[in-house]
């Protein structure tokens, strides 16, 4: 039986991840006390192949270190993986401010930022076992769902899922990227009046880049790099890989390059996804 523990600080997106796992055929249990985890495992081991359990700070024993011992001594017949979701402190504070929900550790003498910091400490016994860490600071719920789905499906099929993601450096580098390539030095269609309001998926922008030898060379070298090292990553049992391509605003250069690379690798055996973080229709 495969057991996937979904954990992380409150507000980081655990509910979104659990819904995705349920759609993927996991038997999902939300907010079970950690000390009941062995009993649950023995109960469902013969009935379900895939089980996902959500653990957060409300489920921990009085001594958080006991959680470490419980997780470490689950039956050997259980294939255990831990997915840990988190976000920057400022982003968690913003999310709580927008939803006006009460943090589970809030007390009369504790501010929200103190509760968020304490939660990080209490969850350390779970976080240290992490197999899949996802920083959700800059992710929408839809983007988070895509990432969870991509990585879990990659583990399920044994084939590597390759994600080509375009982004704008002025909005920050994607925290979950495995490789980042900087395209800001390439010719920018933004300065062409007829192309300024288009993006890298438009044919006019594609024609502009196709006429630029330096763009072609840049794409060829990224392609060559990936073709060289992907077999080594696959032999190391990697099931997902995120290739991030960045330009200034994430509208033209990075989008075109991500699309071009995806078309090439889509002809291989691996599953290929394309994500454009900054496009308005994301």
XYZ file of C-alpha atoms in Angstrom:
282
model
C 0.000 0.000 0.000
C 1.148 3.501 -0.833
C 0.662 5.978 1.999
C 1.086 9.670 1.220
C 1.161 12.051 4.180
C 0.160 15.584 3.195
C 1.370 18.129 5.698
C 2.469 21.740 5.994
C 1.609 24.982 7.687
C -1.983 26.176 7.816
C -2.931 28.173 4.739
C -0.314 26.558 2.498
C -2.788 24.613 0.342
C -3.198 21.168 1.920
C -6.933 21.088 1.160
C -6.235 21.717 -2.525
C -3.647 18.936 -2.610
C -5.984 16.480 -0.891
C -8.773 17.173 -3.398
C -6.381 16.475 -6.277
C -5.270 13.211 -4.683
C -8.874 12.139 -4.226
C -9.480 12.787 -7.932
C -6.437 10.627 -8.695
C -7.949 7.659 -6.885
C -6.477 8.026 -3.398
C -8.552 7.129 -0.346
C -8.213 10.405 1.554
C -8.443 10.998 5.291
C -8.384 14.597 6.496
C -6.941 15.664 9.852
C -6.405 12.336 11.559
C -4.488 12.445 14.872
C -0.938 11.221 14.311
C -1.163 8.614 17.064
C -4.030 6.954 15.151
C -1.967 6.625 11.974
C -0.697 3.065 12.690
C -4.240 1.886 13.463
C -5.558 3.444 10.251
C -2.766 1.820 8.263
C -3.586 -1.648 9.580
C -7.298 -1.081 8.968
C -7.111 -0.056 5.303
C -3.983 -1.878 4.111
C -5.970 -4.733 2.575
C -8.716 -2.565 1.103
C -6.879 0.301 -0.609
C -3.739 0.540 -2.741
C -3.325 4.305 -2.325
C -4.109 6.273 0.825
C -3.492 9.964 1.497
C -3.634 11.387 5.020
C -3.614 15.069 5.914
C -1.638 15.951 9.033
C -1.335 19.429 10.461
C -0.501 21.079 13.750
C -3.937 20.227 15.175
C -3.188 16.499 14.841
C 0.142 16.403 16.657
C 0.639 14.671 20.020
C 1.438 16.801 23.058
C 5.100 16.039 22.482
C 5.746 16.761 18.758
C 8.754 14.441 18.817
C 6.364 11.530 19.278
C 5.182 12.178 15.704
C 8.674 11.398 14.461
C 8.668 8.035 16.225
C 5.167 7.127 14.997
C 6.016 7.902 11.368
C 9.363 6.105 11.523
C 7.816 2.875 12.796
C 4.963 2.406 10.387
C 4.823 -1.145 8.900
C 7.514 -2.006 6.356
C 4.775 -3.130 3.966
C 3.695 0.516 3.646
C 5.382 2.602 0.939
C 5.515 5.949 2.753
C 5.992 9.359 1.169
C 5.557 12.800 2.698
C 4.343 15.812 0.734
C 5.038 19.039 2.610
C 3.475 22.334 1.530
C 4.614 25.702 2.790
C 4.705 29.394 1.921
C 6.537 32.525 3.015
C 5.478 33.949 6.364
C 4.291 37.185 4.732
C 2.188 35.248 2.221
C 0.577 33.141 4.956
C -0.250 36.314 6.883
C -1.772 37.820 3.732
C -3.920 34.748 3.127
C -5.231 34.754 6.676
C -5.946 38.470 6.448
C -7.945 37.982 3.242
C -9.966 35.002 4.443
C -10.303 36.301 8.022
C -9.962 32.752 9.282
C -8.519 32.066 12.725
C -5.138 30.350 12.825
C -5.365 27.080 14.837
C -2.603 28.208 17.223
C -3.951 31.697 17.867
C -4.278 32.462 21.543
C -5.187 35.660 23.345
C -1.538 36.422 24.048
C -0.185 35.417 20.613
C -0.147 37.404 17.383
C -0.662 35.806 13.976
C 3.005 36.042 12.979
C 4.012 34.336 16.235
C 1.514 31.514 15.651
C 2.843 30.967 12.122
C 6.418 30.780 13.393
C 5.481 28.402 16.216
C 3.659 26.145 13.775
C 6.841 25.782 11.718
C 8.727 24.568 14.786
C 6.023 22.117 15.840
C 5.865 20.542 12.374
C 9.611 19.948 12.075
C 9.351 16.196 12.928
C 7.076 15.781 9.894
C 8.899 18.229 7.623
C 12.229 16.433 8.061
C 10.754 13.338 6.380
C 9.685 15.293 3.296
C 9.969 13.543 -0.062
C 8.127 16.236 -2.028
C 8.329 19.879 -0.932
C 6.149 22.478 -2.643
C 6.481 26.196 -1.981
C 3.036 27.640 -2.701
C 3.930 31.305 -2.059
C 3.411 32.371 -5.678
C 0.972 29.677 -6.770
C -2.741 30.029 -7.387
C -4.917 27.086 -6.257
C -5.182 26.037 -9.922
C -1.383 26.083 -10.366
C -0.872 24.142 -7.146
C -3.367 21.513 -8.287
C -1.460 21.143 -11.572
C 1.869 20.682 -9.771
C 0.490 18.070 -7.375
C -1.148 16.207 -10.252
C 2.002 16.302 -12.399
C 4.286 15.013 -9.677
C 1.977 12.305 -8.413
C 1.214 11.076 -11.936
C 4.927 10.971 -12.700
C 5.452 8.737 -9.678
C 2.531 6.550 -10.730
C 3.565 5.911 -14.317
C 7.314 5.797 -13.826
C 7.735 8.180 -16.758
C 9.256 11.568 -16.197
C 6.857 14.490 -16.365
C 8.682 17.512 -17.821
C 7.182 20.941 -17.193
C 8.338 23.948 -19.198
C 7.328 27.057 -17.271
C 7.670 30.637 -18.484
C 7.885 33.436 -15.946
C 8.868 37.080 -15.471
C 11.883 37.846 -13.302
C 10.206 41.008 -12.015
C 7.615 38.748 -10.365
C 10.176 36.390 -8.844
C 11.773 33.083 -9.828
C 9.514 29.981 -9.489
C 10.514 28.314 -6.246
C 9.827 24.800 -7.538
C 12.056 25.051 -10.629
C 14.801 22.475 -11.104
C 16.602 24.449 -13.841
C 16.273 28.178 -14.580
C 17.342 29.785 -17.866
C 17.543 33.568 -18.251
C 16.324 34.929 -21.599
C 16.440 38.631 -20.704
C 19.415 39.296 -22.994
C 17.495 38.241 -26.109
C 15.731 40.708 -28.470
C 12.481 41.876 -26.873
C 9.283 42.224 -28.971
C 7.922 44.513 -26.252
C 9.711 47.365 -27.985
C 8.018 46.603 -31.289
C 4.772 48.585 -31.337
C 2.784 45.969 -33.273
C 3.979 43.142 -30.968
C 3.903 44.862 -27.583
C 0.402 43.714 -26.649
C 0.809 40.175 -27.963
C 2.565 37.254 -26.287
C 4.854 34.380 -27.191
C 2.014 32.126 -28.298
C 1.008 34.507 -31.121
C 2.255 33.738 -34.618
C 3.534 37.279 -35.203
C 5.779 37.014 -32.142
C 6.918 33.538 -33.171
C 7.887 34.865 -36.599
C 9.844 37.675 -34.956
C 11.875 35.218 -32.863
C 12.349 32.746 -35.720
C 14.173 35.490 -37.623
C 16.661 36.030 -34.760
C 19.702 33.686 -34.948
C 20.632 34.343 -31.314
C 17.227 33.080 -30.181
C 17.573 29.933 -32.263
C 21.045 29.309 -30.830
C 19.846 29.825 -27.249
C 17.006 27.310 -27.706
C 19.331 24.817 -29.376
C 21.800 24.991 -26.471
C 19.073 24.492 -23.835
C 17.760 21.574 -25.856
C 21.224 20.075 -26.106
C 21.779 20.473 -22.348
C 18.517 18.733 -21.509
C 19.010 15.925 -24.019
C 22.426 15.254 -22.461
C 21.332 15.105 -18.818
C 17.739 13.837 -18.908
C 18.797 10.164 -19.235
C 20.945 10.531 -16.117
C 18.062 12.092 -14.191
C 15.732 9.300 -15.295
C 18.221 6.657 -14.180
C 18.217 8.388 -10.794
C 14.456 7.713 -10.590
C 13.396 11.299 -11.110
C 9.707 11.392 -12.010
C 9.272 15.112 -12.638
C 11.388 18.016 -13.801
C 10.509 21.698 -14.017
C 12.429 23.795 -16.541
C 11.813 27.497 -15.939
C 12.494 30.053 -18.672
C 12.480 33.663 -17.543
C 12.407 37.048 -19.232
C 11.556 40.444 -17.784
C 7.764 40.314 -17.795
C 7.048 36.711 -18.764
C 5.002 37.602 -21.851
C 7.150 37.161 -24.963
C 10.627 35.589 -24.894
C 10.114 33.087 -22.101
C 6.719 32.035 -23.457
C 8.016 31.419 -26.971
C 11.046 29.459 -25.768
C 8.961 27.300 -23.412
C 6.510 26.510 -26.205
C 9.313 25.676 -28.654
C 11.116 23.373 -26.233
C 7.876 21.647 -25.252
C 7.078 20.854 -28.873
C 10.451 19.171 -29.292
C 10.283 17.091 -26.109
C 6.667 16.154 -26.728
C 8.028 13.879 -29.466
C 9.964 11.896 -26.857
C 8.570 9.251 -24.490
C 8.170 11.579 -21.528
C 4.975 13.441 -20.655
C 5.345 17.167 -21.354
C 3.436 20.067 -19.798
C 3.641 23.806 -20.496
C 2.811 26.459 -17.934
C 2.893 30.239 -18.502
C 2.827 31.814 -15.074
C 2.381 35.434 -16.064
C -0.118 35.206 -18.898
C -3.449 36.778 -18.036
C -5.379 33.731 -19.207
C -3.604 31.354 -16.832
